[in-house]
PDB file of C-alpha atoms in Angstrom:
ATOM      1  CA  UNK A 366      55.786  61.133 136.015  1.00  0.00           C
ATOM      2  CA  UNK A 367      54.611  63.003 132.942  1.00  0.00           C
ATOM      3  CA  UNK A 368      55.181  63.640 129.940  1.00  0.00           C
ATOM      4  CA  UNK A 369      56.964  67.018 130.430  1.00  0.00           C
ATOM      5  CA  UNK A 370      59.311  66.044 133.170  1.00  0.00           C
ATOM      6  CA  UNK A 371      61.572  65.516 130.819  1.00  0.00           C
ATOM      7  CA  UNK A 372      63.617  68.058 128.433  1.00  0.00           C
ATOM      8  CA  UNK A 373      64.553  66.357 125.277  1.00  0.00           C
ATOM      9  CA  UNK A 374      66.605  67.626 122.919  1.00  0.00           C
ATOM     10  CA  UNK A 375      66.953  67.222 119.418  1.00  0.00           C
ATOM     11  CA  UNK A 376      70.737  67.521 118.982  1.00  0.00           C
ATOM     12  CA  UNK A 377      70.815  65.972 115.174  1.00  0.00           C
ATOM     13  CA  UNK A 378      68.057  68.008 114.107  1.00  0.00           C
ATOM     14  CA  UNK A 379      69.544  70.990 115.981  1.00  0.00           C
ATOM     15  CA  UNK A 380      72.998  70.422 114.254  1.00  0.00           C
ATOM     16  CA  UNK A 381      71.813  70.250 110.875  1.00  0.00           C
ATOM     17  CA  UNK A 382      69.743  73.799 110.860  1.00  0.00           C
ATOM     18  CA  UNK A 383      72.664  75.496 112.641  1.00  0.00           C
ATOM     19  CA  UNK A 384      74.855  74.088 109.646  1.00  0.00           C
ATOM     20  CA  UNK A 385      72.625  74.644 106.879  1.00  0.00           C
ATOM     21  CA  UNK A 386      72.040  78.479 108.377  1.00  0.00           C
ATOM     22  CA  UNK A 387      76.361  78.521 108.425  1.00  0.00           C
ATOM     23  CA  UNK A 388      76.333  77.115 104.501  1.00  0.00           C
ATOM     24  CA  UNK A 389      73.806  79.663 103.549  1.00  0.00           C
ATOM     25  CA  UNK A 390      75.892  82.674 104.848  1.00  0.00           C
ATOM     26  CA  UNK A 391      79.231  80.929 103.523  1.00  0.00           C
ATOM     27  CA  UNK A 392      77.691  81.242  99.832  1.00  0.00           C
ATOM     28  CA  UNK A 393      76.039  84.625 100.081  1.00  0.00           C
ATOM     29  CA  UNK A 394      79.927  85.268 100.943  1.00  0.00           C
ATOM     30  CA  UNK A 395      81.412  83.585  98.218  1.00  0.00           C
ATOM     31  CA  UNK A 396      78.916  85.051  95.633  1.00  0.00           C
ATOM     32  CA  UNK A 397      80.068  88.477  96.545  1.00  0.00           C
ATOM     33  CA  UNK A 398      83.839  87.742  96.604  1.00  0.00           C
ATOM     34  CA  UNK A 399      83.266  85.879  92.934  1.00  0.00           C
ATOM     35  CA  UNK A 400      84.476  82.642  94.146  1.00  0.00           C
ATOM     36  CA  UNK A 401      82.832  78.990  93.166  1.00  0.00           C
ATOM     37  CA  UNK A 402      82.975  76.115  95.086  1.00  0.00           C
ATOM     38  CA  UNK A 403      82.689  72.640  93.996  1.00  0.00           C
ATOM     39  CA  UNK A 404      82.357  69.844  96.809  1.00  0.00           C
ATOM     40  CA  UNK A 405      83.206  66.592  95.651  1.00  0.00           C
ATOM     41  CA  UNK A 406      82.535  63.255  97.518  1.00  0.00           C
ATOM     42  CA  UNK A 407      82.992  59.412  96.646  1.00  0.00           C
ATOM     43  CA  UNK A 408      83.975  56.570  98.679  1.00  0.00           C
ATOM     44  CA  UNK A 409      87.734  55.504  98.916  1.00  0.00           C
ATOM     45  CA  UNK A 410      89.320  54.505  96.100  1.00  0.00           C
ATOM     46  CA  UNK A 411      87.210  55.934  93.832  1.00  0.00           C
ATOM     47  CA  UNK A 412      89.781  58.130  92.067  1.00  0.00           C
ATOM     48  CA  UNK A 413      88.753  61.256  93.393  1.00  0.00           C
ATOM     49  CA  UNK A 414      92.384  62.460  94.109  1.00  0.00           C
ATOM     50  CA  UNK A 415      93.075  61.038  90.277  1.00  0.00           C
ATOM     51  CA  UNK A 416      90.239  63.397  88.903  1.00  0.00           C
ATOM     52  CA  UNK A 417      91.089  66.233  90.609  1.00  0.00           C
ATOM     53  CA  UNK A 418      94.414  66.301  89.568  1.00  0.00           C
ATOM     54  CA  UNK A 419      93.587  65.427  85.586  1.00  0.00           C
ATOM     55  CA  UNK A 420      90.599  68.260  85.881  1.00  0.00           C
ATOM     56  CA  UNK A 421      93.000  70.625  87.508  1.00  0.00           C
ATOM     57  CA  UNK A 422      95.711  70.377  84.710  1.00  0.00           C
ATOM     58  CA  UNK A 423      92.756  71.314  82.226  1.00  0.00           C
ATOM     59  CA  UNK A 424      91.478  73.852  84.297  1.00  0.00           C
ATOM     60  CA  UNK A 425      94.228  75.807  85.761  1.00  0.00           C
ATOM     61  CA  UNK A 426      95.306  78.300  82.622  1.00  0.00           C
ATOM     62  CA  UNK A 427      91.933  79.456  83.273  1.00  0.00           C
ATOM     63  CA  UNK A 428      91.141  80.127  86.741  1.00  0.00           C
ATOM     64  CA  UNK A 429      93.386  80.767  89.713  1.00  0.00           C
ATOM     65  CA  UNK A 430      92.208  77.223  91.514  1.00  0.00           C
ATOM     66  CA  UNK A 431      92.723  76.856  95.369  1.00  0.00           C
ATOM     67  CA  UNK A 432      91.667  72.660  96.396  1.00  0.00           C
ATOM     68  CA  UNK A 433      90.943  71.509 100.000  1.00  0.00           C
ATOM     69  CA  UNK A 434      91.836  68.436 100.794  1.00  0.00           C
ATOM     70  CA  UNK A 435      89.836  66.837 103.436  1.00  0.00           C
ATOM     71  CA  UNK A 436      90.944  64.169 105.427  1.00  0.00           C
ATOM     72  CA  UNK A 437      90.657  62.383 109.335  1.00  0.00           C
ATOM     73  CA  UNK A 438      95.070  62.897 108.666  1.00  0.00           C
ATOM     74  CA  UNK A 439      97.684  62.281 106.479  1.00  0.00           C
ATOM     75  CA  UNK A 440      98.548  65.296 103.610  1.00  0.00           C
ATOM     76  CA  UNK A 441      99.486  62.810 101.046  1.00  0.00           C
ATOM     77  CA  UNK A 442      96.749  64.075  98.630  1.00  0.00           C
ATOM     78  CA  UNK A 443      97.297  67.706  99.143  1.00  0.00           C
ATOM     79  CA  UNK A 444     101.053  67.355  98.125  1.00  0.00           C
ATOM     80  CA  UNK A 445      99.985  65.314  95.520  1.00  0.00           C
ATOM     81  CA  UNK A 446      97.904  68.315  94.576  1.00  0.00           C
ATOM     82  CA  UNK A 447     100.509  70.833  95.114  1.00  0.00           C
ATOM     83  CA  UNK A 448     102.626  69.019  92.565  1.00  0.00           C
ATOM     84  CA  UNK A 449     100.103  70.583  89.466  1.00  0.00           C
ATOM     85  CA  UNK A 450     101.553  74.180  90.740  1.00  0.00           C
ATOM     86  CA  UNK A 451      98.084  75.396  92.424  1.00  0.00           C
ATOM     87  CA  UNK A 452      97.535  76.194  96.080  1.00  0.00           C
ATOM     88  CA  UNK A 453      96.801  73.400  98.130  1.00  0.00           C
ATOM     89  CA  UNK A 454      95.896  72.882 102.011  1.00  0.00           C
ATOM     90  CA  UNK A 455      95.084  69.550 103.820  1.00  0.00           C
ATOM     91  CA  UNK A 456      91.933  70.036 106.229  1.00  0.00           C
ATOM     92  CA  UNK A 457      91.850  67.333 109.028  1.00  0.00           C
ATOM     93  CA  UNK A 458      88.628  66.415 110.915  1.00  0.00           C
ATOM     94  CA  UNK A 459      90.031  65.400 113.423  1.00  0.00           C
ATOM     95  CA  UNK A 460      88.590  61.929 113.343  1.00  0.00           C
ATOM     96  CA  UNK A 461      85.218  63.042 111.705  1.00  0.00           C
ATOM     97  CA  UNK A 462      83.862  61.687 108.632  1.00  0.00           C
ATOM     98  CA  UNK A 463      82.782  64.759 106.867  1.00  0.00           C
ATOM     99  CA  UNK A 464      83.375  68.265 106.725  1.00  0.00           C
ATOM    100  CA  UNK A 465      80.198  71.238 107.503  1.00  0.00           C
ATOM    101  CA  UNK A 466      80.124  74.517 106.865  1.00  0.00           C
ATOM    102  CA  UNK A 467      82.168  75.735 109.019  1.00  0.00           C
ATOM    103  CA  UNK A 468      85.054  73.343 108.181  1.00  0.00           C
ATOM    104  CA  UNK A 469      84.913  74.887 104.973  1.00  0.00           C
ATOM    105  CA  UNK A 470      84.889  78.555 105.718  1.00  0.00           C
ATOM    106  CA  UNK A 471      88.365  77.891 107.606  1.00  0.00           C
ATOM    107  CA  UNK A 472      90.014  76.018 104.918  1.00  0.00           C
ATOM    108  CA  UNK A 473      88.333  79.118 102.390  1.00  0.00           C
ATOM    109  CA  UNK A 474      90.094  81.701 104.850  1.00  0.00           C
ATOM    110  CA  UNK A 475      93.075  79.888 104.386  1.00  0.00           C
ATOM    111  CA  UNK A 476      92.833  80.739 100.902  1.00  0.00           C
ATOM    112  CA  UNK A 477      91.719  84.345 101.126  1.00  0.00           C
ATOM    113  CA  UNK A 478      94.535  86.140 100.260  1.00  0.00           C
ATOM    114  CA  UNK A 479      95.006  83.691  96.811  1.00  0.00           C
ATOM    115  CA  UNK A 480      93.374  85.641  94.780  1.00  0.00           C
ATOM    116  CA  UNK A 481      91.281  82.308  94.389  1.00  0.00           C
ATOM    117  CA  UNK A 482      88.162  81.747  91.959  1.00  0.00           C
ATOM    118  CA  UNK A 483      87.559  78.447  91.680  1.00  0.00           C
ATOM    119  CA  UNK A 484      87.654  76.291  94.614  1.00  0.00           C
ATOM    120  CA  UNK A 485      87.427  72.512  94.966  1.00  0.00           C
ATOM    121  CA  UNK A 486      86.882  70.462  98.146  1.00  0.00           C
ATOM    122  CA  UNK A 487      87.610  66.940  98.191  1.00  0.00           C
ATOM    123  CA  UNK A 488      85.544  65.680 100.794  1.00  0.00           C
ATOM    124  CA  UNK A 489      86.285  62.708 103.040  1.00  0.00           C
ATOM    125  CA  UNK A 490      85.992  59.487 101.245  1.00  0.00           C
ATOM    126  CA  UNK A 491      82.231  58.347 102.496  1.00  0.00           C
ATOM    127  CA  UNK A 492      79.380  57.920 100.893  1.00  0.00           C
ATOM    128  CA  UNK A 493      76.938  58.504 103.821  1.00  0.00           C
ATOM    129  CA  UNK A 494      78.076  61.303 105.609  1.00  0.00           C
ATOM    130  CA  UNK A 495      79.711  63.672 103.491  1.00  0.00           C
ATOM    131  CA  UNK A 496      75.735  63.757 102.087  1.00  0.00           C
ATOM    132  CA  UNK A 497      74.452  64.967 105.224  1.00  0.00           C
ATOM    133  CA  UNK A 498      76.353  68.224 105.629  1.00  0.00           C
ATOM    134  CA  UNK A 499      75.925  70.864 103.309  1.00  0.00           C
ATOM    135  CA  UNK A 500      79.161  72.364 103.155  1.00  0.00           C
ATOM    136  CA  UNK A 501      78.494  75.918 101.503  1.00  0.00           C
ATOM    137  CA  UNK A 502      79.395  74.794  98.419  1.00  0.00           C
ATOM    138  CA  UNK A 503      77.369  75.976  94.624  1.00  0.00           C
ATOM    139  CA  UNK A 504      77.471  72.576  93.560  1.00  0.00           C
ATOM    140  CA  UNK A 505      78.025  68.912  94.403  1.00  0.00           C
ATOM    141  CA  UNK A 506      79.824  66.316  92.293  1.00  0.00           C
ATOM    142  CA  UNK A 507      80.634  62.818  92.873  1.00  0.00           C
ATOM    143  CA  UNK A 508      82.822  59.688  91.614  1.00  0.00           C
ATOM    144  CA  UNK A 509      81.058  56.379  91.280  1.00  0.00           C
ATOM    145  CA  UNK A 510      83.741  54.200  90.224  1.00  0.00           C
ATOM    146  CA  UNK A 511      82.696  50.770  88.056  1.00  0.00           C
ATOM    147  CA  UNK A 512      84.398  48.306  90.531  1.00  0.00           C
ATOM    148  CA  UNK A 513      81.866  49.373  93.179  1.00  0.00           C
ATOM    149  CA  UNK A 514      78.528  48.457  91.345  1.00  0.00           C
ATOM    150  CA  UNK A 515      76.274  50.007  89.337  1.00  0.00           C
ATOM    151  CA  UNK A 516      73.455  49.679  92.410  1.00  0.00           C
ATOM    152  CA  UNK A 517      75.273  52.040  94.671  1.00  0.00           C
ATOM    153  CA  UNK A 518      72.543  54.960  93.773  1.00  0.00           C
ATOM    154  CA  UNK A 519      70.140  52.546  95.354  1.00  0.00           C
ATOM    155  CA  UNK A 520      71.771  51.991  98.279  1.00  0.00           C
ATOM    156  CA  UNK A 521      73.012  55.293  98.976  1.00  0.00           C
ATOM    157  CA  UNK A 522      69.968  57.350  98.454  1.00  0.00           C
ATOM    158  CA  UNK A 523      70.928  60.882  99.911  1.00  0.00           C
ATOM    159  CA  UNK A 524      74.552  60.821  98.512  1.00  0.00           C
ATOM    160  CA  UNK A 525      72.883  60.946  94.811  1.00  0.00           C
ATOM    161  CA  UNK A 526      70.074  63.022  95.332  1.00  0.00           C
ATOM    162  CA  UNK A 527      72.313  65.639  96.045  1.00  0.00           C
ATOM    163  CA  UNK A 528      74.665  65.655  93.715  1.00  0.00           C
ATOM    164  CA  UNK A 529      74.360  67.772  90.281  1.00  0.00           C
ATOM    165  CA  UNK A 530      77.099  65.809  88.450  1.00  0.00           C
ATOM    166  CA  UNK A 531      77.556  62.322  88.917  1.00  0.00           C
ATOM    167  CA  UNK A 532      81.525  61.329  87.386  1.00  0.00           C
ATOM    168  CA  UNK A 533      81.282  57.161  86.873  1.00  0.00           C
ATOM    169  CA  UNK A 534      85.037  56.638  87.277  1.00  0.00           C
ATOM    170  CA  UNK A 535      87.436  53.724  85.403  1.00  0.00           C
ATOM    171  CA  UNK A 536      85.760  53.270  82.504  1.00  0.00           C
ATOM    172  CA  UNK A 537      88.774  51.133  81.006  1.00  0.00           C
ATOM    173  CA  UNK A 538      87.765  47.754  83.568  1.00  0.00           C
ATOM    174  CA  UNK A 539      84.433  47.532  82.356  1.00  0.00           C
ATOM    175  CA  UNK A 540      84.601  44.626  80.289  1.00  0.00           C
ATOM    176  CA  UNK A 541      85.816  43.146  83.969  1.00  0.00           C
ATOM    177  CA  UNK A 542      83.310  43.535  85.937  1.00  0.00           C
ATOM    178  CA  UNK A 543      79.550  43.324  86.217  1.00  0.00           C
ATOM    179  CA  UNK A 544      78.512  46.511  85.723  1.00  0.00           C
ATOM    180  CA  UNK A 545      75.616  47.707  83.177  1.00  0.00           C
ATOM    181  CA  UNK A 546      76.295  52.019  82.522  1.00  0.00           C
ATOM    182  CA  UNK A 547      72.678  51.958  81.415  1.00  0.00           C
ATOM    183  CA  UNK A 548      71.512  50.260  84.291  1.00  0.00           C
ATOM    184  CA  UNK A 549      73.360  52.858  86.595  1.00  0.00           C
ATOM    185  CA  UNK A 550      71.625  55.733  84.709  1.00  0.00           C
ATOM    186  CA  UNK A 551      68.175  54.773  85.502  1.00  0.00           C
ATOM    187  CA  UNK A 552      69.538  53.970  89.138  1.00  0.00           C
ATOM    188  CA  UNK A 553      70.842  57.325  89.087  1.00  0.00           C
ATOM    189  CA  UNK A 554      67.296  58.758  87.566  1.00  0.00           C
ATOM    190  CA  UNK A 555      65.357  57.050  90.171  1.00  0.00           C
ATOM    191  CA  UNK A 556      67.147  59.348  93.191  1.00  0.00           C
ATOM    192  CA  UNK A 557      67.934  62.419  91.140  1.00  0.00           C
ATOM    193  CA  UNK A 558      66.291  62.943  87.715  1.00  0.00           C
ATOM    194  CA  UNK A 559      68.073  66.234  87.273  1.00  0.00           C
ATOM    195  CA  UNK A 560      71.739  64.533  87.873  1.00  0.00           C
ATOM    196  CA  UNK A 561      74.232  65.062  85.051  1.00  0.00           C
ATOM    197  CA  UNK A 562      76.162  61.626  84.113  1.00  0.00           C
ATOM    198  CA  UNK A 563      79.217  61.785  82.933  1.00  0.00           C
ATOM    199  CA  UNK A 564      81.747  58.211  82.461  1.00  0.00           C
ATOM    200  CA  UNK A 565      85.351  58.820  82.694  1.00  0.00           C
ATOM    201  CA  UNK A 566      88.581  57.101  83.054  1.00  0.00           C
ATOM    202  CA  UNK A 567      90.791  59.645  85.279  1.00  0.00           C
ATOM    203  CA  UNK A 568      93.905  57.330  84.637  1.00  0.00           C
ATOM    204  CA  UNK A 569      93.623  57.465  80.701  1.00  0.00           C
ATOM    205  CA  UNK A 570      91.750  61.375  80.430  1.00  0.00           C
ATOM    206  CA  UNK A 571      88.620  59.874  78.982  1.00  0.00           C
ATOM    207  CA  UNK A 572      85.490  62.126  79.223  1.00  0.00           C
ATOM    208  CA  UNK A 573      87.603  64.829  81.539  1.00  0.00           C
ATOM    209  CA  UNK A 574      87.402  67.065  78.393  1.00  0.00           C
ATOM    210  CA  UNK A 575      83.362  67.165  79.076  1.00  0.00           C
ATOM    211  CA  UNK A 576      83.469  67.037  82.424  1.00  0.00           C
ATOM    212  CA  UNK A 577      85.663  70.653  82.637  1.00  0.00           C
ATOM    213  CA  UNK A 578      83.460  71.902  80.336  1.00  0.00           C
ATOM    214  CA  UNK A 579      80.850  71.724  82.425  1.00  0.00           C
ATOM    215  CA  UNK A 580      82.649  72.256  85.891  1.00  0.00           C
ATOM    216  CA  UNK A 581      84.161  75.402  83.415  1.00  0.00           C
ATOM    217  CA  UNK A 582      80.586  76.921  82.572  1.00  0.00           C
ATOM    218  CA  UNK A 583      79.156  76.462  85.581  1.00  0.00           C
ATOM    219  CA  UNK A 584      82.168  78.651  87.520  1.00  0.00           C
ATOM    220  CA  UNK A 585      81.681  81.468  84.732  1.00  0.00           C
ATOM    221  CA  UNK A 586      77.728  81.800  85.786  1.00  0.00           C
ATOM    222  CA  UNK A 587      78.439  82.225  88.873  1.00  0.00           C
ATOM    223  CA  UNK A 588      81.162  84.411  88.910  1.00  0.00           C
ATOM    224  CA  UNK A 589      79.614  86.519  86.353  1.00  0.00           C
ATOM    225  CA  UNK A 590      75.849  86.449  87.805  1.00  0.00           C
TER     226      UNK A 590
END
């Protein structure tokens, strides 16, 4: 038999430029309609829903802010969410692990008629394939939280070479745990030189302030670029 008697197909490969293609078109959109988009990953438990609501409370006297909540089911975050008075809408995957680009246009058309300008996505709690799927978004954020290690960048290359901010999350159980901040850093250096570190504590408020401020500047540049 030879070689070419067979038709293979690259399906992953395939996928991936038909979704980066999608993600492309979904920001040349959102440019012109002056809305930003912020995708923001961790793994479970990281106190993503916890940030989201403390940086929405800062945020929301400021911008009109529309958040996605992604999710395989349940709504419990977005009426969480809901409770700060902005619009929220639960996105399920129905059993995926990750949202694409066109995920995210639906849950933005949801939104359409919001008058939205700031848009946040929390992604489904993963830290491998949320990283694989550009979702349209301007920029990428994440929440390392201390009780998971400060050798997660290692491990999870692609998650943190991505990212432009990097949020390391509950702050207040250091002294509990083995984890070394500086240590994380150069972890965090090693797969993305360029990544922004910023420790917080969502429960207490701790280093939201600066975290907003950037989120904050980097939703006026695009919106006014």
């Amino acid at each position: 038999m030879s070689d070419d008697s067979v038709k293979i197909i690259e399906i992953k490969k395939s996928v991936y430029e038909d979704n980066n293609k999608e993600a492309d078109l979904l920001r040349s959109e959102l440019k012109e309609r002056g809305i930003f988009l912020l995708n923001l990953m961790s793994s479970p438990g990281a106190g993503k829903t916890t940030t989201l609501a403390g940086t929405v409370e800062r945020l929301k006297d400021s911008y009109n802010i529309g958040v996605m909540e992604a999710d395989i089911d349940s709504d419990v975050d977005a009426k969480r969410i809901a409770q700060t008075g902005v619009e929220s809408i639960q996105l399920h995957t129905g059993g995926m692990c990750h949202l694409d680009a066109g995920m995210t246009r639906q849950g933005i058309d949801e939104l359409e008629d919001k008058k939205i300008n700031l848009v946040i996505l929390e992604n489904v709690g993963n830290l491998v394939c949320p990283a694989e799927f550009d979702t349209g978004s301007v920029n990428n954020a994440m929440i390392l939280s201390v009780p998971e290690g400060d050798d997660k960048p290692l491990k999870y290359p692609l998650m943190f070479s991505i990212c432009d901010v990097v949020l390391i999350n509950k702050t207040d159980v250091l002294p509990y745990f083995d984890f070394d901040m500086e240590k994380c850093r150069q972890n965090i250096a090693v797969r993305n030189p360029d990544a922004i570190v910023i420790p917080i504590c969502a429960k207490t408020g701790e280093g939201l302030d600066e975290w907003c401020r950037w989120l904050s500047e980097q939703t006026d540049a695009w919106i006014a670029s």
